[in-house]
Amino acid sequence: MTNTLVIVAHPRLAEGSRINKKLVEAVASIEGVTVRDLYRTYPDERIDPEAEQRLLEAHERIVLQFPFWWYSSPHLLKKWTDEVLTYGWAYGPGGDKLRGKSLGLAVSTGGAESAFQAGGYNQYTMSELTRPFQATASLVGMTFRPIFSVHGSMLCDDETLSRRAAEYAAYVTAERETAIHA
Ligand SMILES: Cc1cc2nc3c(=O)[nH]c(=O)nc-3n(C[C@H](O)[C@H](O)[C@H](O)COP(=O)(O)O)c2cc1C
């Protein structure tokens, strides 16, 4: 079984989230899955890079889970990236600690799926809009997995959300990083 670390970045996960809260609930008690709630772990936003690096080292599969905010993640995940993926650890001489691991993204959006395409409300696809994550994975030697998205958060009824949450659990625990038949 692949050890999986789910890093969640939502500033109001407990009291202000519907989608991400449900996704976390779907994976939190799965054996071999560790959920790291960044905003709860660091209410003062002072990240402990070494603690984060030890956690990353202990897991083979990493999933970054967040609501899409202005075409990116809430800011603490960017701070986490800046402070944890250090020279000599993630890249540069001796910086091979993430090499061979996989990186997945689990992103919720307000926009409907159809908004994320050329000519749509957001003009670009999720694959295009998440290029910095893909480039980062490539630079540090991680395999980038297909993105798990829950689109149209306002229109997502409870039944759809429950189904997507179950599919998220399958994404997090999948035997392969990339499904041959999706
Ligand atoms: C500051 C902010 C920026 C947002 N930017 C976007 C965006 O760029 N694209 C989009 O589709 N939705 C955007 N949204 C909507 C959120 O993605 C949506 O509310 C969230 O994914 C719902 O998940 P939650 O219930 O876990 O909060 C934004 C919301 C906020 C508060």
mmCIF file with all atom_site columns, C-alpha atoms and ligand atoms in Angstrom:
data_model
loop_
_atom_site.group_PDB
_atom_site.id
_atom_site.type_symbol
_atom_site.label_atom_id
_atom_site.label_alt_id
_atom_site.label_comp_id
_atom_site.label_asym_id
_atom_site.label_entity_id
_atom_site.label_seq_id
_atom_site.pdbx_PDB_ins_code
_atom_site.Cartn_x
_atom_site.Cartn_y
_atom_site.Cartn_z
_atom_site.occupancy
_atom_site.B_iso_or_equiv
_atom_site.pdbx_formal_charge
_atom_site.auth_seq_id
_atom_site.auth_comp_id
_atom_site.auth_asym_id
_atom_site.auth_atom_id
_atom_site.pdbx_PDB_model_num
ATOM   1   C CA  . MET A 1 1   ? 0.000   0.000  0.000   1.00 0.00 ? 1   MET A CA  1
ATOM   2   C CA  . THR A 1 2   ? 1.213   3.459  -0.912  1.00 0.00 ? 2   THR A CA  1
ATOM   3   C CA  . ASN A 1 3   ? 1.619   5.866  2.011   1.00 0.00 ? 3   ASN A CA  1
ATOM   4   C CA  . THR A 1 4   ? -0.216  9.041  1.114   1.00 0.00 ? 4   THR A CA  1
ATOM   5   C CA  . LEU A 1 5   ? 0.073   12.525 2.559   1.00 0.00 ? 5   LEU A CA  1
ATOM   6   C CA  . VAL A 1 6   ? -2.854  14.856 1.862   1.00 0.00 ? 6   VAL A CA  1
ATOM   7   C CA  . ILE A 1 7   ? -1.895  18.472 2.509   1.00 0.00 ? 7   ILE A CA  1
ATOM   8   C CA  . VAL A 1 8   ? -5.011  20.586 2.857   1.00 0.00 ? 8   VAL A CA  1
ATOM   9   C CA  . ALA A 1 9   ? -4.954  24.364 2.471   1.00 0.00 ? 9   ALA A CA  1
ATOM   10  C CA  . HIS A 1 10  ? -8.301  25.937 3.302   1.00 0.00 ? 10  HIS A CA  1
ATOM   11  C CA  . PRO A 1 11  ? -8.359  28.827 5.798   1.00 0.00 ? 11  PRO A CA  1
ATOM   12  C CA  . ARG A 1 12  ? -11.879 28.016 6.970   1.00 0.00 ? 12  ARG A CA  1
ATOM   13  C CA  . LEU A 1 13  ? -12.011 24.251 6.635   1.00 0.00 ? 13  LEU A CA  1
ATOM   14  C CA  . ALA A 1 14  ? -14.040 23.549 9.772   1.00 0.00 ? 14  ALA A CA  1
ATOM   15  C CA  . GLU A 1 15  ? -16.554 26.366 9.656   1.00 0.00 ? 15  GLU A CA  1
ATOM   16  C CA  . GLY A 1 16  ? -16.538 27.816 6.133   1.00 0.00 ? 16  GLY A CA  1
ATOM   17  C CA  . SER A 1 17  ? -16.041 24.920 3.747   1.00 0.00 ? 17  SER A CA  1
ATOM   18  C CA  . ARG A 1 18  ? -18.552 22.524 2.273   1.00 0.00 ? 18  ARG A CA  1
ATOM   19  C CA  . ILE A 1 19  ? -16.614 20.821 -0.518  1.00 0.00 ? 19  ILE A CA  1
ATOM   20  C CA  . ASN A 1 20  ? -13.145 20.486 0.982   1.00 0.00 ? 20  ASN A CA  1
ATOM   21  C CA  . LYS A 1 21  ? -14.536 19.501 4.370   1.00 0.00 ? 21  LYS A CA  1
ATOM   22  C CA  . LYS A 1 22  ? -16.435 16.631 2.770   1.00 0.00 ? 22  LYS A CA  1
ATOM   23  C CA  . LEU A 1 23  ? -13.360 15.564 0.779   1.00 0.00 ? 23  LEU A CA  1
ATOM   24  C CA  . VAL A 1 24  ? -11.240 15.517 3.933   1.00 0.00 ? 24  VAL A CA  1
ATOM   25  C CA  . GLU A 1 25  ? -13.866 13.452 5.755   1.00 0.00 ? 25  GLU A CA  1
ATOM   26  C CA  . ALA A 1 26  ? -13.771 10.925 2.917   1.00 0.00 ? 26  ALA A CA  1
ATOM   27  C CA  . VAL A 1 27  ? -10.045 10.213 3.308   1.00 0.00 ? 27  VAL A CA  1
ATOM   28  C CA  . ALA A 1 28  ? -9.162  11.115 6.912   1.00 0.00 ? 28  ALA A CA  1
ATOM   29  C CA  . SER A 1 29  ? -9.640  7.677  8.414   1.00 0.00 ? 29  SER A CA  1
ATOM   30  C CA  . ILE A 1 30  ? -8.207  5.576  5.589   1.00 0.00 ? 30  ILE A CA  1
ATOM   31  C CA  . GLU A 1 31  ? -5.251  3.472  6.703   1.00 0.00 ? 31  GLU A CA  1
ATOM   32  C CA  . GLY A 1 32  ? -2.012  4.720  5.186   1.00 0.00 ? 32  GLY A CA  1
ATOM   33  C CA  . VAL A 1 33  ? -3.414  8.202  4.567   1.00 0.00 ? 33  VAL A CA  1
ATOM   34  C CA  . THR A 1 34  ? -2.210  11.178 6.621   1.00 0.00 ? 34  THR A CA  1
ATOM   35  C CA  . VAL A 1 35  ? -4.150  14.425 6.391   1.00 0.00 ? 35  VAL A CA  1
ATOM   36  C CA  . ARG A 1 36  ? -2.240  17.610 7.182   1.00 0.00 ? 36  ARG A CA  1
ATOM   37  C CA  . ASP A 1 37  ? -4.480  20.645 7.671   1.00 0.00 ? 37  ASP A CA  1
ATOM   38  C CA  . LEU A 1 38  ? -2.022  23.502 7.096   1.00 0.00 ? 38  LEU A CA  1
ATOM   39  C CA  . TYR A 1 39  ? -4.116  26.377 8.429   1.00 0.00 ? 39  TYR A CA  1
ATOM   40  C CA  . ARG A 1 40  ? -5.000  24.438 11.573  1.00 0.00 ? 40  ARG A CA  1
ATOM   41  C CA  . THR A 1 41  ? -1.431  23.250 12.111  1.00 0.00 ? 41  THR A CA  1
ATOM   42  C CA  . TYR A 1 42  ? -0.058  26.755 11.674  1.00 0.00 ? 42  TYR A CA  1
ATOM   43  C CA  . PRO A 1 43  ? -2.657  29.291 12.905  1.00 0.00 ? 43  PRO A CA  1
ATOM   44  C CA  . ASP A 1 44  ? 0.145   31.872 13.063  1.00 0.00 ? 44  ASP A CA  1
ATOM   45  C CA  . GLU A 1 45  ? 1.290   30.798 9.572   1.00 0.00 ? 45  GLU A CA  1
ATOM   46  C CA  . ARG A 1 46  ? 4.823   30.110 10.858  1.00 0.00 ? 46  ARG A CA  1
ATOM   47  C CA  . ILE A 1 47  ? 5.637   26.891 9.046   1.00 0.00 ? 47  ILE A CA  1
ATOM   48  C CA  . ASP A 1 48  ? 8.134   24.393 10.481  1.00 0.00 ? 48  ASP A CA  1
ATOM   49  C CA  . PRO A 1 49  ? 10.010  23.380 7.288   1.00 0.00 ? 49  PRO A CA  1
ATOM   50  C CA  . GLU A 1 50  ? 11.847  20.473 8.921   1.00 0.00 ? 50  GLU A CA  1
ATOM   51  C CA  . ALA A 1 51  ? 8.668   18.922 10.304  1.00 0.00 ? 51  ALA A CA  1
ATOM   52  C CA  . GLU A 1 52  ? 7.092   19.224 6.859   1.00 0.00 ? 52  GLU A CA  1
ATOM   53  C CA  . GLN A 1 53  ? 10.132  17.688 5.175   1.00 0.00 ? 53  GLN A CA  1
ATOM   54  C CA  . ARG A 1 54  ? 10.096  14.708 7.570   1.00 0.00 ? 54  ARG A CA  1
ATOM   55  C CA  . LEU A 1 55  ? 6.423   14.152 6.749   1.00 0.00 ? 55  LEU A CA  1
ATOM   56  C CA  . LEU A 1 56  ? 7.080   14.325 3.012   1.00 0.00 ? 56  LEU A CA  1
ATOM   57  C CA  . GLU A 1 57  ? 9.985   11.901 3.332   1.00 0.00 ? 57  GLU A CA  1
ATOM   58  C CA  . ALA A 1 58  ? 7.711   9.398  5.084   1.00 0.00 ? 58  ALA A CA  1
ATOM   59  C CA  . HIS A 1 59  ? 5.160   9.325  2.249   1.00 0.00 ? 59  HIS A CA  1
ATOM   60  C CA  . GLU A 1 60  ? 5.406   8.209  -1.370  1.00 0.00 ? 60  GLU A CA  1
ATOM   61  C CA  . ARG A 1 61  ? 2.306   9.925  -2.702  1.00 0.00 ? 61  ARG A CA  1
ATOM   62  C CA  . ILE A 1 62  ? 1.538   13.566 -1.993  1.00 0.00 ? 62  ILE A CA  1
ATOM   63  C CA  . VAL A 1 63  ? -1.829  15.193 -2.692  1.00 0.00 ? 63  VAL A CA  1
ATOM   64  C CA  . LEU A 1 64  ? -2.301  18.949 -2.384  1.00 0.00 ? 64  LEU A CA  1
ATOM   65  C CA  . GLN A 1 65  ? -5.950  19.710 -1.698  1.00 0.00 ? 65  GLN A CA  1
ATOM   66  C CA  . PHE A 1 66  ? -7.357  23.240 -1.860  1.00 0.00 ? 66  PHE A CA  1
ATOM   67  C CA  . PRO A 1 67  ? -10.161 25.456 -3.123  1.00 0.00 ? 67  PRO A CA  1
ATOM   68  C CA  . PHE A 1 68  ? -9.229  27.312 -6.308  1.00 0.00 ? 68  PHE A CA  1
ATOM   69  C CA  . TRP A 1 69  ? -8.765  30.936 -5.320  1.00 0.00 ? 69  TRP A CA  1
ATOM   70  C CA  . TRP A 1 70  ? -7.892  33.395 -8.050  1.00 0.00 ? 70  TRP A CA  1
ATOM   71  C CA  . TYR A 1 71  ? -6.560  30.634 -10.272 1.00 0.00 ? 71  TYR A CA  1
ATOM   72  C CA  . SER A 1 72  ? -4.283  29.309 -7.556  1.00 0.00 ? 72  SER A CA  1
ATOM   73  C CA  . SER A 1 73  ? -4.311  28.076 -3.972  1.00 0.00 ? 73  SER A CA  1
ATOM   74  C CA  . PRO A 1 74  ? -4.900  29.954 -0.718  1.00 0.00 ? 74  PRO A CA  1
ATOM   75  C CA  . HIS A 1 75  ? -1.630  31.650 0.216   1.00 0.00 ? 75  HIS A CA  1
ATOM   76  C CA  . LEU A 1 76  ? -0.394  29.347 2.996   1.00 0.00 ? 76  LEU A CA  1
ATOM   77  C CA  . LEU A 1 77  ? 0.212   26.565 0.474   1.00 0.00 ? 77  LEU A CA  1
ATOM   78  C CA  . LYS A 1 78  ? 2.439   28.880 -1.573  1.00 0.00 ? 78  LYS A CA  1
ATOM   79  C CA  . LYS A 1 79  ? 4.332   29.808 1.616   1.00 0.00 ? 79  LYS A CA  1
ATOM   80  C CA  . TRP A 1 80  ? 4.631   26.107 2.407   1.00 0.00 ? 80  TRP A CA  1
ATOM   81  C CA  . THR A 1 81  ? 6.093   25.470 -1.058  1.00 0.00 ? 81  THR A CA  1
ATOM   82  C CA  . ASP A 1 82  ? 8.551   28.355 -0.749  1.00 0.00 ? 82  ASP A CA  1
ATOM   83  C CA  . GLU A 1 83  ? 9.788   27.305 2.682   1.00 0.00 ? 83  GLU A CA  1
ATOM   84  C CA  . VAL A 1 84  ? 9.679   23.506 2.521   1.00 0.00 ? 84  VAL A CA  1
ATOM   85  C CA  . LEU A 1 85  ? 11.017  22.697 -0.961  1.00 0.00 ? 85  LEU A CA  1
ATOM   86  C CA  . THR A 1 86  ? 14.495  23.942 -0.158  1.00 0.00 ? 86  THR A CA  1
ATOM   87  C CA  . TYR A 1 87  ? 17.774  23.952 -2.066  1.00 0.00 ? 87  TYR A CA  1
ATOM   88  C CA  . GLY A 1 88  ? 19.808  20.877 -1.177  1.00 0.00 ? 88  GLY A CA  1
ATOM   89  C CA  . TRP A 1 89  ? 16.681  19.027 -0.086  1.00 0.00 ? 89  TRP A CA  1
ATOM   90  C CA  . ALA A 1 90  ? 14.184  19.227 -2.952  1.00 0.00 ? 90  ALA A CA  1
ATOM   91  C CA  . TYR A 1 91  ? 16.562  20.417 -5.680  1.00 0.00 ? 91  TYR A CA  1
ATOM   92  C CA  . GLY A 1 92  ? 20.191  21.368 -6.252  1.00 0.00 ? 92  GLY A CA  1
ATOM   93  C CA  . PRO A 1 93  ? 23.143  19.296 -4.962  1.00 0.00 ? 93  PRO A CA  1
ATOM   94  C CA  . GLY A 1 94  ? 21.816  16.427 -2.841  1.00 0.00 ? 94  GLY A CA  1
ATOM   95  C CA  . GLY A 1 95  ? 18.307  17.747 -3.308  1.00 0.00 ? 95  GLY A CA  1
ATOM   96  C CA  . ASP A 1 96  ? 16.644  14.497 -4.233  1.00 0.00 ? 96  ASP A CA  1
ATOM   97  C CA  . LYS A 1 97  ? 14.269  13.847 -1.350  1.00 0.00 ? 97  LYS A CA  1
ATOM   98  C CA  . LEU A 1 98  ? 11.102  14.076 -3.430  1.00 0.00 ? 98  LEU A CA  1
ATOM   99  C CA  . ARG A 1 99  ? 12.474  12.222 -6.428  1.00 0.00 ? 99  ARG A CA  1
ATOM   100 C CA  . GLY A 1 100 ? 10.308  9.261  -7.439  1.00 0.00 ? 100 GLY A CA  1
ATOM   101 C CA  . LYS A 1 101 ? 7.290   10.345 -5.397  1.00 0.00 ? 101 LYS A CA  1
ATOM   102 C CA  . SER A 1 102 ? 4.046   11.423 -7.017  1.00 0.00 ? 102 SER A CA  1
ATOM   103 C CA  . LEU A 1 103 ? 2.131   14.685 -6.778  1.00 0.00 ? 103 LEU A CA  1
ATOM   104 C CA  . GLY A 1 104 ? -1.622  14.958 -7.157  1.00 0.00 ? 104 GLY A CA  1
ATOM   105 C CA  . LEU A 1 105 ? -3.874  18.004 -6.929  1.00 0.00 ? 105 LEU A CA  1
ATOM   106 C CA  . ALA A 1 106 ? -7.408  17.948 -5.549  1.00 0.00 ? 106 ALA A CA  1
ATOM   107 C CA  . VAL A 1 107 ? -9.028  21.250 -6.405  1.00 0.00 ? 107 VAL A CA  1
ATOM   108 C CA  . SER A 1 108 ? -12.547 22.562 -5.864  1.00 0.00 ? 108 SER A CA  1
ATOM   109 C CA  . THR A 1 109 ? -13.792 25.410 -8.028  1.00 0.00 ? 109 THR A CA  1
ATOM   110 C CA  . GLY A 1 110 ? -16.729 27.760 -8.067  1.00 0.00 ? 110 GLY A CA  1
ATOM   111 C CA  . GLY A 1 111 ? -16.698 27.648 -11.840 1.00 0.00 ? 111 GLY A CA  1
ATOM   112 C CA  . ALA A 1 112 ? -18.465 24.836 -13.663 1.00 0.00 ? 112 ALA A CA  1
ATOM   113 C CA  . GLU A 1 113 ? -16.407 22.305 -15.610 1.00 0.00 ? 113 GLU A CA  1
ATOM   114 C CA  . SER A 1 114 ? -17.493 23.946 -18.889 1.00 0.00 ? 114 SER A CA  1
ATOM   115 C CA  . ALA A 1 115 ? -16.027 27.274 -17.715 1.00 0.00 ? 115 ALA A CA  1
ATOM   116 C CA  . PHE A 1 116 ? -12.538 25.804 -17.860 1.00 0.00 ? 116 PHE A CA  1
ATOM   117 C CA  . GLN A 1 117 ? -11.902 25.672 -21.585 1.00 0.00 ? 117 GLN A CA  1
ATOM   118 C CA  . ALA A 1 118 ? -11.001 27.970 -24.454 1.00 0.00 ? 118 ALA A CA  1
ATOM   119 C CA  . GLY A 1 119 ? -13.945 30.278 -25.000 1.00 0.00 ? 119 GLY A CA  1
ATOM   120 C CA  . GLY A 1 120 ? -15.388 29.472 -21.576 1.00 0.00 ? 120 GLY A CA  1
ATOM   121 C CA  . TYR A 1 121 ? -15.743 31.864 -18.621 1.00 0.00 ? 121 TYR A CA  1
ATOM   122 C CA  . ASN A 1 122 ? -12.236 31.070 -17.380 1.00 0.00 ? 122 ASN A CA  1
ATOM   123 C CA  . GLN A 1 123 ? -10.658 30.639 -20.845 1.00 0.00 ? 123 GLN A CA  1
ATOM   124 C CA  . TYR A 1 124 ? -8.172  27.967 -19.797 1.00 0.00 ? 124 TYR A CA  1
ATOM   125 C CA  . THR A 1 125 ? -8.269  24.372 -18.649 1.00 0.00 ? 125 THR A CA  1
ATOM   126 C CA  . MET A 1 126 ? -7.246  23.236 -15.178 1.00 0.00 ? 126 MET A CA  1
ATOM   127 C CA  . SER A 1 127 ? -4.203  21.576 -16.739 1.00 0.00 ? 127 SER A CA  1
ATOM   128 C CA  . GLU A 1 128 ? -3.176  24.946 -18.145 1.00 0.00 ? 128 GLU A CA  1
ATOM   129 C CA  . LEU A 1 129 ? -3.938  26.913 -14.978 1.00 0.00 ? 129 LEU A CA  1
ATOM   130 C CA  . THR A 1 130 ? -1.967  24.573 -12.717 1.00 0.00 ? 130 THR A CA  1
ATOM   131 C CA  . ARG A 1 131 ? 1.274   24.686 -14.709 1.00 0.00 ? 131 ARG A CA  1
ATOM   132 C CA  . PRO A 1 132 ? 3.356   26.005 -11.759 1.00 0.00 ? 132 PRO A CA  1
ATOM   133 C CA  . PHE A 1 133 ? 2.490   22.865 -9.771  1.00 0.00 ? 133 PHE A CA  1
ATOM   134 C CA  . GLN A 1 134 ? 3.364   20.682 -12.747 1.00 0.00 ? 134 GLN A CA  1
ATOM   135 C CA  . ALA A 1 135 ? 6.655   22.488 -13.349 1.00 0.00 ? 135 ALA A CA  1
ATOM   136 C CA  . THR A 1 136 ? 7.519   22.193 -9.650  1.00 0.00 ? 136 THR A CA  1
ATOM   137 C CA  . ALA A 1 137 ? 6.800   18.457 -9.680  1.00 0.00 ? 137 ALA A CA  1
ATOM   138 C CA  . SER A 1 138 ? 8.991   18.059 -12.745 1.00 0.00 ? 138 SER A CA  1
ATOM   139 C CA  . LEU A 1 139 ? 11.853  20.052 -11.262 1.00 0.00 ? 139 LEU A CA  1
ATOM   140 C CA  . VAL A 1 140 ? 11.957  17.999 -8.067  1.00 0.00 ? 140 VAL A CA  1
ATOM   141 C CA  . GLY A 1 141 ? 11.558  14.680 -9.881  1.00 0.00 ? 141 GLY A CA  1
ATOM   142 C CA  . MET A 1 142 ? 7.965   13.883 -8.943  1.00 0.00 ? 142 MET A CA  1
ATOM   143 C CA  . THR A 1 143 ? 5.406   12.251 -11.213 1.00 0.00 ? 143 THR A CA  1
ATOM   144 C CA  . PHE A 1 144 ? 2.454   14.586 -11.734 1.00 0.00 ? 144 PHE A CA  1
ATOM   145 C CA  . ARG A 1 145 ? -0.889  12.795 -11.550 1.00 0.00 ? 145 ARG A CA  1
ATOM   146 C CA  . PRO A 1 146 ? -4.094  13.747 -13.352 1.00 0.00 ? 146 PRO A CA  1
ATOM   147 C CA  . ILE A 1 147 ? -5.924  16.418 -11.353 1.00 0.00 ? 147 ILE A CA  1
ATOM   148 C CA  . PHE A 1 148 ? -8.944  15.546 -9.229  1.00 0.00 ? 148 PHE A CA  1
ATOM   149 C CA  . SER A 1 149 ? -11.432 18.428 -9.421  1.00 0.00 ? 149 SER A CA  1
ATOM   150 C CA  . VAL A 1 150 ? -14.821 19.167 -7.970  1.00 0.00 ? 150 VAL A CA  1
ATOM   151 C CA  . HIS A 1 151 ? -16.256 21.882 -10.187 1.00 0.00 ? 151 HIS A CA  1
ATOM   152 C CA  . GLY A 1 152 ? -19.248 24.145 -9.723  1.00 0.00 ? 152 GLY A CA  1
ATOM   153 C CA  . SER A 1 153 ? -19.266 24.200 -5.931  1.00 0.00 ? 153 SER A CA  1
ATOM   154 C CA  . MET A 1 154 ? -22.471 26.272 -5.751  1.00 0.00 ? 154 MET A CA  1
ATOM   155 C CA  . LEU A 1 155 ? -24.359 23.877 -8.016  1.00 0.00 ? 155 LEU A CA  1
ATOM   156 C CA  . CYS A 1 156 ? -22.966 20.683 -6.513  1.00 0.00 ? 156 CYS A CA  1
ATOM   157 C CA  . ASP A 1 157 ? -25.853 19.001 -4.685  1.00 0.00 ? 157 ASP A CA  1
ATOM   158 C CA  . ASP A 1 158 ? -25.342 16.692 -1.715  1.00 0.00 ? 158 ASP A CA  1
ATOM   159 C CA  . GLU A 1 159 ? -25.707 13.543 -3.788  1.00 0.00 ? 159 GLU A CA  1
ATOM   160 C CA  . THR A 1 160 ? -23.104 14.661 -6.321  1.00 0.00 ? 160 THR A CA  1
ATOM   161 C CA  . LEU A 1 161 ? -20.766 15.736 -3.534  1.00 0.00 ? 161 LEU A CA  1
ATOM   162 C CA  . SER A 1 162 ? -21.071 12.349 -1.801  1.00 0.00 ? 162 SER A CA  1
ATOM   163 C CA  . ARG A 1 163 ? -20.274 10.599 -5.080  1.00 0.00 ? 163 ARG A CA  1
ATOM   164 C CA  . ARG A 1 164 ? -17.266 12.844 -5.714  1.00 0.00 ? 164 ARG A CA  1
ATOM   165 C CA  . ALA A 1 165 ? -16.055 12.309 -2.145  1.00 0.00 ? 165 ALA A CA  1
ATOM   166 C CA  . ALA A 1 166 ? -16.117 8.534  -2.703  1.00 0.00 ? 166 ALA A CA  1
ATOM   167 C CA  . GLU A 1 167 ? -14.253 9.034  -5.983  1.00 0.00 ? 167 GLU A CA  1
ATOM   168 C CA  . TYR A 1 168 ? -11.730 11.166 -4.141  1.00 0.00 ? 168 TYR A CA  1
ATOM   169 C CA  . ALA A 1 169 ? -11.071 8.334  -1.695  1.00 0.00 ? 169 ALA A CA  1
ATOM   170 C CA  . ALA A 1 170 ? -10.416 6.125  -4.726  1.00 0.00 ? 170 ALA A CA  1
ATOM   171 C CA  . TYR A 1 171 ? -8.079  8.763  -6.214  1.00 0.00 ? 171 TYR A CA  1
ATOM   172 C CA  . VAL A 1 172 ? -6.115  9.038  -2.975  1.00 0.00 ? 172 VAL A CA  1
ATOM   173 C CA  . THR A 1 173 ? -5.752  5.268  -2.600  1.00 0.00 ? 173 THR A CA  1
ATOM   174 C CA  . ALA A 1 174 ? -5.431  4.278  -6.283  1.00 0.00 ? 174 ALA A CA  1
ATOM   175 C CA  . GLU A 1 175 ? -2.986  1.479  -6.992  1.00 0.00 ? 175 GLU A CA  1
ATOM   176 C CA  . ARG A 1 176 ? -1.587  3.313  -9.991  1.00 0.00 ? 176 ARG A CA  1
ATOM   177 C CA  . GLU A 1 177 ? -0.647  6.970  -10.257 1.00 0.00 ? 177 GLU A CA  1
ATOM   178 C CA  . THR A 1 178 ? -2.342  7.198  -13.651 1.00 0.00 ? 178 THR A CA  1
ATOM   179 C CA  . ALA A 1 179 ? -5.433  5.217  -14.552 1.00 0.00 ? 179 ALA A CA  1
ATOM   180 C CA  . ILE A 1 180 ? -5.198  3.620  -17.985 1.00 0.00 ? 180 ILE A CA  1
ATOM   181 C CA  . HIS A 1 181 ? -8.964  3.734  -18.391 1.00 0.00 ? 181 HIS A CA  1
ATOM   182 C CA  . ALA A 1 182 ? -10.438 6.707  -16.542 1.00 0.00 ? 182 ALA A CA  1
HETATM 183 C C1  . LIG B 2 .   ? -10.967 34.558 -2.624  1.00 0.00 ? 1   LIG B C1  1
HETATM 184 C C2  . LIG B 2 .   ? -11.681 33.577 -3.519  1.00 0.00 ? 1   LIG B C2  1
HETATM 185 C C3  . LIG B 2 .   ? -11.246 33.401 -4.810  1.00 0.00 ? 1   LIG B C3  1
HETATM 186 C C4  . LIG B 2 .   ? -11.869 32.478 -5.659  1.00 0.00 ? 1   LIG B C4  1
HETATM 187 N N1  . LIG B 2 .   ? -11.378 32.290 -6.926  1.00 0.00 ? 1   LIG B N1  1
HETATM 188 C C5  . LIG B 2 .   ? -11.967 31.387 -7.739  1.00 0.00 ? 1   LIG B C5  1
HETATM 189 C C6  . LIG B 2 .   ? -11.438 31.145 -9.054  1.00 0.00 ? 1   LIG B C6  1
HETATM 190 O O1  . LIG B 2 .   ? -10.448 31.738 -9.488  1.00 0.00 ? 1   LIG B O1  1
HETATM 191 N N2  . LIG B 2 .   ? -12.072 30.223 -9.838  1.00 0.00 ? 1   LIG B N2  1
HETATM 192 C C7  . LIG B 2 .   ? -13.155 29.518 -9.407  1.00 0.00 ? 1   LIG B C7  1
HETATM 193 O O2  . LIG B 2 .   ? -13.679 28.697 -10.155 1.00 0.00 ? 1   LIG B O2  1
HETATM 194 N N3  . LIG B 2 .   ? -13.649 29.705 -8.135  1.00 0.00 ? 1   LIG B N3  1
HETATM 195 C C8  . LIG B 2 .   ? -13.078 30.613 -7.305  1.00 0.00 ? 1   LIG B C8  1
HETATM 196 N N4  . LIG B 2 .   ? -13.559 30.796 -6.025  1.00 0.00 ? 1   LIG B N4  1
HETATM 197 C C9  . LIG B 2 .   ? -14.652 29.895 -5.534  1.00 0.00 ? 1   LIG B C9  1
HETATM 198 C C10 . LIG B 2 .   ? -14.041 28.760 -4.697  1.00 0.00 ? 1   LIG B C10 1
HETATM 199 O O3  . LIG B 2 .   ? -13.168 27.972 -5.470  1.00 0.00 ? 1   LIG B O3  1
HETATM 200 C C11 . LIG B 2 .   ? -15.145 27.882 -4.112  1.00 0.00 ? 1   LIG B C11 1
HETATM 201 O O4  . LIG B 2 .   ? -15.923 28.674 -3.252  1.00 0.00 ? 1   LIG B O4  1
HETATM 202 C C12 . LIG B 2 .   ? -14.563 26.699 -3.342  1.00 0.00 ? 1   LIG B C12 1
HETATM 203 O O5  . LIG B 2 .   ? -13.860 25.844 -4.211  1.00 0.00 ? 1   LIG B O5  1
HETATM 204 C C13 . LIG B 2 .   ? -15.642 25.901 -2.634  1.00 0.00 ? 1   LIG B C13 1
HETATM 205 O O6  . LIG B 2 .   ? -15.027 24.960 -1.785  1.00 0.00 ? 1   LIG B O6  1
HETATM 206 P P1  . LIG B 2 .   ? -15.282 24.986 -0.187  1.00 0.00 ? 1   LIG B P1  1
HETATM 207 O O7  . LIG B 2 .   ? -16.755 24.691 0.022   1.00 0.00 ? 1   LIG B O7  1
HETATM 208 O O8  . LIG B 2 .   ? -14.409 23.916 0.361   1.00 0.00 ? 1   LIG B O8  1
HETATM 209 O O9  . LIG B 2 .   ? -14.899 26.357 0.312   1.00 0.00 ? 1   LIG B O9  1
HETATM 210 C C14 . LIG B 2 .   ? -12.972 31.719 -5.188  1.00 0.00 ? 1   LIG B C14 1
HETATM 211 C C15 . LIG B 2 .   ? -13.421 31.929 -3.867  1.00 0.00 ? 1   LIG B C15 1
HETATM 212 C C16 . LIG B 2 .   ? -12.800 32.842 -3.033  1.00 0.00 ? 1   LIG B C16 1
HETATM 213 C C17 . LIG B 2 .   ? -13.302 33.028 -1.619  1.00 0.00 ? 1   LIG B C17 1
#
